[in-house]
Amino acid sequence: MRDCFKGFYNPKEDSLQEAWRSEETLFVLDTNVLLNLYGYAEQTRDDFFALLESLGDKLWIPYHVGLEYQRRRLEVVRDEKAIFNKINGNLDKIEKIFKGDFESLALQRRFPRLHENTEKLHKDIGKLISSYKKSVTYWDDKQPCVRSHDSIRDKLNEVIEGKVGQPPKDQEWLNNLYKEGKERYENKIPPGYKDFNKSKSENNTFSYNGLKYDRQYGDLILWKQLIEKAKGEDIKNVIFVTDDSKEDWWYILESRGKKQVGPHANLQSEIYREADLDMFHMYNTPAFLESGKEILKLVVHDSSIEDATMFLQSLGRVTRHLESNQLEKELEKKHFNMLRESLKEYDKYEDLKLKYQYGDLGEGEIEKLKRRIKNRNSLAHFFEWEQLKNSDLFFNENDNSEDDDN
């Protein structure tokens, strides 16, 4: 049965170890793996690059991964650099507490001895802050800024030189992919259908080297490029490293919290169908580092694995917060648009009711409008529209009359 439903099976541990050591294995990196390097401690980056170097010619990235890295690199550098400004800003707030809040209490006049203790506390904290700021400055100087030399990119250039895939053939190839992607997303076929919201953003497209790219299909582009590479005669195994944690890449099961069981079954079945592979597997960066340490016997510090794990956890919290805000905005917009239609129906109802009073309207038509307004009762409650909510236009929720027009 395993051969018939290969997409539902993860490779066994001995197969994984064999694949790591095989010259017929291709190691592929996602864009987020490269960009996340800017958020790691220096030791974590060193261990990561050492692992990449040990892979030699088995390392490869799709063209679209390289393109997205180059496009988004400066934004990530800017955001990482901004952290140090926030740290200094928070430290300044502590100083303002003593200069403002404590002084406003007039402790020197009211409680002289307490004022002396407060002054001592201020000086002690000031020394600690001064020492801490030196540490902040040290790490700030080591972090690249948007106009400074980027040693991380230099190292990536060195490690990935000659290991980047081919660009899209032409605009027709991309346009055909977009058509396929639209159908795939409608049917929730991975990867990328969770990126549909990118189509609603202002910067949903971009152009490079004469080609127009639709951002919502970025994952699908790299996936197609990866499959094409995997068709090579000298490739029997593919290990894909991605820090994307969404369900359009992974099979996620709710079991005392969300658990990543393995790659999405549809992804595995597709790449096994399209390419003659013996094995396909996926890692995030912490698992990639840990397996490299155990299987290849490389020096990977435990602190590096922990650092990468904590980084992904913090990134996940931020992502979930942003997704929650986005969902709330979308629901509110949906409710508003539907309520706006309800208002139109209400105005129309009032006009028709007046006509009905003078005998110009059949009772069947006005009853139909009553039912349509009733179906939007919950939306009216959502916006606390008291006039409509309390009017006699709404019926008991147990009224199950049908509306053939809806």
C-alpha positions as semicolon CSV with decimal commas, in nm:
position;residue;x (nm);y (nm);z (nm)
1;M;0,000;0,000;0,000
2;R;0,292;0,234;0,062
3;D;0,374;0,241;-0,311
4;C;0,015;0,332;-0,400
5;F;-0,013;0,617;-0,146
6;K;0,345;0,736;-0,125
7;G;0,239;1,093;-0,051
8;F;0,109;0,994;0,291
9;Y;0,436;0,840;0,411
10;N;0,743;1,005;0,559
11;P;1,081;0,840;0,491
12;K;1,224;0,608;0,751
13;E;1,521;0,723;0,955
14;D;1,769;0,489;0,784
15;S;1,650;0,612;0,440
16;L;1,701;0,972;0,552
17;Q;2,054;0,904;0,673
18;E;2,137;0,732;0,347
19;A;1,994;1,023;0,148
20;W;2,202;1,279;0,342
21;R;2,519;1,095;0,244
22;S;2,417;1,016;-0,114
23;E;2,564;1,207;-0,409
24;E;2,223;1,174;-0,577
25;T;2,051;1,397;-0,320
26;L;1,958;1,757;-0,391
27;F;1,932;2,000;-0,097
28;V;1,704;2,295;-0,179
29;L;1,664;2,614;0,027
30;D;1,356;2,838;0,045
31;T;1,372;3,219;0,044
32;N;1,270;3,249;0,410
33;V;1,564;3,031;0,515
34;L;1,806;3,279;0,357
35;L;1,630;3,589;0,491
36;N;1,605;3,450;0,845
37;L;1,986;3,444;0,862
38;Y;1,971;3,816;0,941
39;G;1,784;3,742;1,263
40;Y;2,022;3,477;1,402
41;A;2,312;3,508;1,639
42;E;2,656;3,507;1,475
43;Q;2,735;3,153;1,595
44;T;2,410;3,023;1,445
45;R;2,497;3,174;1,108
46;D;2,847;3,028;1,122
47;D;2,712;2,679;1,194
48;F;2,452;2,714;0,919
49;F;2,710;2,816;0,659
50;A;2,941;2,534;0,768
51;L;2,659;2,288;0,703
52;L;2,589;2,437;0,360
53;E;2,957;2,419;0,267
54;S;2,968;2,051;0,364
55;L;2,695;1,977;0,108
56;G;2,907;2,099;-0,182
57;D;2,745;2,060;-0,523
58;K;2,439;1,893;-0,372
59;L;2,314;2,240;-0,269
60;W;2,078;2,430;-0,503
61;I;1,815;2,706;-0,502
62;P;1,539;2,775;-0,755
63;Y;1,577;3,097;-0,952
64;H;1,269;3,242;-0,783
65;V;1,420;3,187;-0,438
66;G;1,723;3,394;-0,538
67;L;1,503;3,664;-0,691
68;E;1,283;3,695;-0,381
69;Y;1,590;3,705;-0,156
70;Q;1,740;3,994;-0,354
71;R;1,409;4,182;-0,361
72;R;1,332;4,150;0,011
73;R;1,681;4,156;0,162
74;L;1,696;4,528;0,236
75;E;1,352;4,525;0,400
76;V;1,465;4,250;0,636
77;V;1,794;4,432;0,708
78;R;1,600;4,750;0,785
79;D;1,360;4,569;1,020
80;E;1,643;4,393;1,205
81;K;1,832;4,721;1,240
82;A;1,522;4,891;1,380
83;I;1,531;4,657;1,680
84;F;1,832;4,842;1,821
85;N;1,652;5,177;1,794
86;K;1,360;5,025;1,987
87;I;1,596;4,898;2,257
88;N;1,749;5,242;2,304
89;G;1,404;5,397;2,304
90;N;1,291;5,166;2,585
91;L;1,604;5,247;2,786
92;D;1,532;5,619;2,746
93;K;1,184;5,560;2,887
94;I;1,341;5,436;3,211
95;E;1,536;5,760;3,241
96;K;1,219;5,960;3,185
97;I;1,053;5,778;3,476
98;F;1,309;5,922;3,717
99;K;1,317;6,265;3,554
100;G;0,941;6,296;3,528
101;D;0,730;6,057;3,734
102;F;0,946;6,045;4,046
103;E;1,015;6,421;4,049
104;S;0,644;6,490;4,028
105;L;0,599;6,307;4,360
106;A;0,809;6,571;4,542
107;L;0,984;6,306;4,749
108;Q;1,268;6,540;4,850
109;R;1,023;6,763;5,039
110;R;0,782;6,499;5,164
111;F;1,009;6,200;5,234
112;P;1,376;6,310;5,235
113;R;1,519;5,968;5,327
114;L;1,312;5,795;5,059
115;H;1,434;6,057;4,813
116;E;1,796;5,967;4,897
117;N;1,722;5,599;4,830
118;T;1,553;5,691;4,503
119;E;1,857;5,895;4,394
120;K;2,084;5,600;4,473
121;L;1,854;5,369;4,276
122;H;1,865;5,614;3,985
123;K;2,245;5,614;3,982
124;D;2,268;5,234;4,010
125;I;2,023;5,182;3,728
126;G;2,201;5,449;3,524
127;K;2,529;5,255;3,551
128;L;2,359;4,933;3,445
129;I;2,192;5,103;3,151
130;S;2,520;5,262;3,044
131;S;2,692;4,923;3,050
132;Y;2,403;4,759;2,864
133;K;2,407;5,031;2,595
134;K;2,769;4,945;2,520
135;S;2,658;4,588;2,450
136;V;2,373;4,716;2,232
137;T;2,615;4,935;2,035
138;Y;2,851;4,640;1,987
139;W;2,581;4,420;1,834
140;D;2,430;4,710;1,644
141;D;2,765;4,773;1,473
142;K;2,790;4,407;1,373
143;Q;2,443;4,409;1,215
144;P;2,442;4,527;0,851
145;C;2,238;4,831;0,758
146;V;2,079;4,911;0,424
147;R;2,382;5,108;0,300
148;S;2,663;4,913;0,462
149;H;2,860;4,611;0,346
150;D;2,651;4,294;0,380
151;S;2,880;4,009;0,487
152;I;2,584;3,768;0,501
153;R;2,505;3,821;0,133
154;D;2,875;3,787;0,051
155;K;2,882;3,449;0,221
156;L;2,566;3,336;0,043
157;N;2,717;3,446;-0,289
158;E;3,020;3,233;-0,215
159;V;2,831;2,922;-0,102
160;I;2,558;2,929;-0,371
161;E;2,772;3,041;-0,665
162;G;2,681;2,832;-0,971
163;K;2,396;2,660;-0,784
164;V;2,101;2,877;-0,891
165;G;1,832;2,748;-1,128
166;Q;1,720;2,895;-1,459
167;P;1,471;3,185;-1,480
168;P;1,122;3,140;-1,631
169;K;1,137;3,074;-2,005
170;D;0,914;3,370;-2,093
171;Q;0,601;3,561;-1,990
172;E;0,380;3,298;-2,151
173;W;0,520;3,034;-1,915
174;L;0,435;3,257;-1,618
175;N;0,088;3,342;-1,747
176;N;0,006;2,974;-1,795
177;L;0,129;2,906;-1,442
178;Y;-0,097;3,183;-1,308
179;K;-0,398;3,022;-1,477
180;E;-0,308;2,686;-1,330
181;G;-0,245;2,849;-0,993
182;K;-0,589;3,010;-0,987
183;E;-0,753;2,668;-1,029
184;R;-0,519;2,507;-0,776
185;Y;-0,587;2,773;-0,514
186;E;-0,964;2,745;-0,561
187;N;-0,930;2,374;-0,485
188;K;-0,672;2,426;-0,205
189;I;-0,400;2,236;-0,390
190;P;-0,059;2,324;-0,241
191;P;0,167;2,504;-0,233
192;G;0,078;2,872;-0,201
193;Y;-0,299;2,883;-0,165
194;K;-0,257;3,044;0,179
195;D;-0,087;3,338;0,003
196;F;-0,408;3,434;-0,178
197;N;-0,433;3,754;0,030
198;K;-0,123;3,887;-0,145
199;S;-0,345;3,939;-0,451
200;K;-0,538;4,202;-0,252
201;S;-0,233;4,411;-0,155
202;E;-0,128;4,723;-0,340
203;N;0,207;4,567;-0,436
204;N;0,061;4,241;-0,561
205;T;0,279;4,237;-0,874
206;F;0,635;4,333;-0,963
207;S;0,855;4,322;-1,273
208;Y;1,212;4,209;-1,317
209;N;1,423;4,149;-1,627
210;G;1,129;4,194;-1,863
211;L;0,892;3,959;-1,679
212;K;0,586;4,042;-1,468
213;Y;0,543;3,840;-1,149
214;D;0,224;3,789;-0,948
215;R;0,329;3,766;-0,582
216;Q;0,053;3,530;-0,473
217;Y;0,202;3,259;-0,697
218;G;0,558;3,287;-0,567
219;D;0,551;2,951;-0,386
220;L;0,404;2,780;-0,690
221;I;0,676;2,924;-0,916
222;L;0,958;2,794;-0,696
223;W;0,778;2,459;-0,660
224;K;0,752;2,416;-1,036
225;Q;1,118;2,510;-1,075
226;L;1,214;2,261;-0,804
227;I;1,018;1,979;-0,973
228;E;1,182;2,054;-1,307
229;K;1,525;2,032;-1,145
230;A;1,428;1,707;-0,968
231;K;1,366;1,542;-1,306
232;G;1,741;1,524;-1,364
233;E;1,878;1,174;-1,414
234;D;2,139;1,218;-1,142
235;I;1,883;1,314;-0,873
236;K;1,706;1,046;-0,669
237;N;1,633;1,233;-0,345
238;V;1,523;1,590;-0,269
239;I;1,547;1,754;0,074
240;F;1,369;2,090;0,086
241;V;1,446;2,331;0,372
242;T;1,174;2,590;0,442
243;D;1,072;2,799;0,741
244;D;0,721;2,842;0,604
245;S;0,494;2,678;0,861
246;K;0,158;2,715;0,686
247;E;-0,075;2,429;0,599
248;D;-0,015;2,470;0,225
249;W;0,331;2,317;0,280
250;W;0,283;2,090;0,580
251;Y;0,030;1,838;0,702
252;I;-0,072;2,000;1,032
253;L;-0,270;1,810;1,294
254;E;-0,440;1,958;1,599
255;S;-0,320;1,745;1,893
256;R;-0,268;1,948;2,210
257;G;-0,156;2,230;1,988
258;K;-0,075;2,230;1,619
259;K;0,177;1,964;1,516
260;Q;0,364;1,940;1,185
261;V;0,341;1,573;1,093
262;G;0,528;1,600;0,763
263;P;0,509;1,750;0,413
264;H;0,162;1,795;0,267
265;A;0,049;1,470;0,103
266;N;-0,045;1,647;-0,222
267;L;0,304;1,796;-0,248
268;Q;0,468;1,460;-0,205
269;S;0,238;1,282;-0,448
270;E;0,295;1,552;-0,711
271;I;0,674;1,549;-0,698
272;Y;0,680;1,166;-0,693
273;R;0,447;1,167;-0,994
274;E;0,639;1,427;-1,193
275;A;0,996;1,326;-1,106
276;D;1,148;0,980;-1,070
277;L;1,245;1,022;-0,704
278;D;1,311;0,766;-0,437
279;M;1,259;1,015;-0,153
280;F;1,128;1,365;-0,082
281;H;1,150;1,526;0,260
282;M;1,122;1,869;0,423
283;Y;1,292;2,035;0,719
284;N;1,273;2,371;0,889
285;T;1,606;2,532;0,979
286;P;1,634;2,398;1,339
287;A;1,561;2,040;1,223
288;F;1,801;2,084;0,932
289;L;2,081;2,190;1,169
290;E;2,006;1,908;1,410
291;S;2,004;1,641;1,138
292;G;2,325;1,779;0,989
293;K;2,487;1,753;1,329
294;E;2,369;1,396;1,394
295;I;2,405;1,244;1,047
296;L;2,711;1,423;0,908
297;K;2,878;1,452;1,249
298;L;2,934;1,826;1,200
299;V;3,006;2,071;1,480
300;V;2,670;2,240;1,528
301;H;2,631;2,406;1,866
302;D;2,319;2,332;2,068
303;S;2,285;2,708;2,117
304;S;2,251;2,746;1,737
305;I;1,966;2,497;1,720
306;E;1,799;2,666;2,016
307;D;1,849;3,010;1,860
308;A;1,690;2,902;1,531
309;T;1,402;2,737;1,719
310;M;1,331;3,047;1,930
311;F;1,349;3,267;1,622
312;L;1,084;3,060;1,443
313;Q;0,864;3,058;1,753
314;S;0,876;3,437;1,780
315;L;0,819;3,469;1,407
316;G;0,519;3,240;1,437
317;R;0,364;3,456;1,710
318;V;0,404;3,768;1,497
319;T;0,261;3,591;1,192
320;R;-0,043;3,464;1,382
321;H;-0,106;3,813;1,521
322;L;-0,091;3,967;1,174
323;E;-0,313;3,695;1,027
324;S;-0,567;3,748;1,306
325;N;-0,578;4,122;1,241
326;Q;-0,611;4,062;0,867
327;L;-0,897;3,815;0,918
328;E;-1,077;4,058;1,148
329;K;-1,048;4,335;0,889
330;E;-1,174;4,109;0,613
331;L;-1,474;3,997;0,818
332;E;-1,559;4,354;0,910
333;K;-1,537;4,458;0,544
334;K;-1,757;4,165;0,442
335;H;-2,017;4,248;0,708
336;F;-2,013;4,615;0,613
337;N;-2,069;4,541;0,244
338;M;-2,353;4,303;0,322
339;L;-2,509;4,550;0,563
340;R;-2,487;4,819;0,297
341;E;-2,696;4,594;0,074
342;S;-2,934;4,542;0,363
343;L;-2,977;4,919;0,393
344;K;-3,065;4,936;0,026
345;E;-3,323;4,663;0,077
346;Y;-3,464;4,849;0,377
347;D;-3,501;5,172;0,180
348;K;-3,664;4,979;-0,099
349;Y;-3,896;4,811;0,150
350;E;-4,010;5,145;0,294
351;D;-4,083;5,273;-0,056
352;L;-4,276;4,960;-0,150
353;K;-4,465;4,961;0,180
354;L;-4,595;5,306;0,098
355;K;-4,708;5,186;-0,243
356;Y;-4,869;4,883;-0,082
357;Q;-5,076;5,106;0,146
358;Y;-5,228;5,260;-0,167
359;G;-5,289;4,924;-0,327
360;D;-5,017;4,945;-0,592
361;L;-4,816;4,639;-0,482
362;G;-4,893;4,271;-0,447
363;E;-4,857;4,118;-0,099
364;G;-4,628;3,843;-0,228
365;E;-4,360;4,093;-0,327
366;I;-4,356;4,274;0,006
367;E;-4,338;3,945;0,198
368;K;-4,034;3,851;-0,010
369;L;-3,861;4,174;0,096
370;K;-3,944;4,104;0,460
371;R;-3,774;3,767;0,440
372;R;-3,462;3,910;0,273
373;I;-3,428;4,175;0,544
374;K;-3,477;3,910;0,812
375;N;-3,185;3,707;0,669
376;R;-2,955;4,001;0,739
377;N;-3,065;4,036;1,099
378;S;-2,730;3,913;1,235
379;L;-2,544;4,174;1,033
380;A;-2,757;4,448;1,175
381;H;-2,678;4,327;1,526
382;F;-2,309;4,323;1,439
383;F;-2,315;4,695;1,369
384;E;-2,562;4,770;1,651
385;W;-2,805;4,934;1,416
386;E;-3,065;5,000;1,681
387;Q;-3,336;5,139;1,456
388;L;-3,344;4,835;1,232
389;K;-3,271;4,587;1,512
390;N;-3,572;4,698;1,717
391;S;-3,812;4,743;1,429
392;D;-4,097;4,507;1,349
393;L;-3,928;4,407;1,025
394;F;-3,741;4,126;1,198
395;F;-3,902;3,796;1,268
396;N;-3,849;3,525;1,523
397;E;-3,536;3,318;1,452
398;N;-3,754;3,006;1,444
399;D;-3,929;3,133;1,132
400;N;-3,792;2,901;0,863
401;S;-3,958;3,059;0,561
402;E;-3,752;3,020;0,246
403;D;-3,620;3,296;0,022
404;D;-3,601;3,174;-0,333
405;D;-3,405;3,479;-0,444
406;N;-3,104;3,418;-0,212
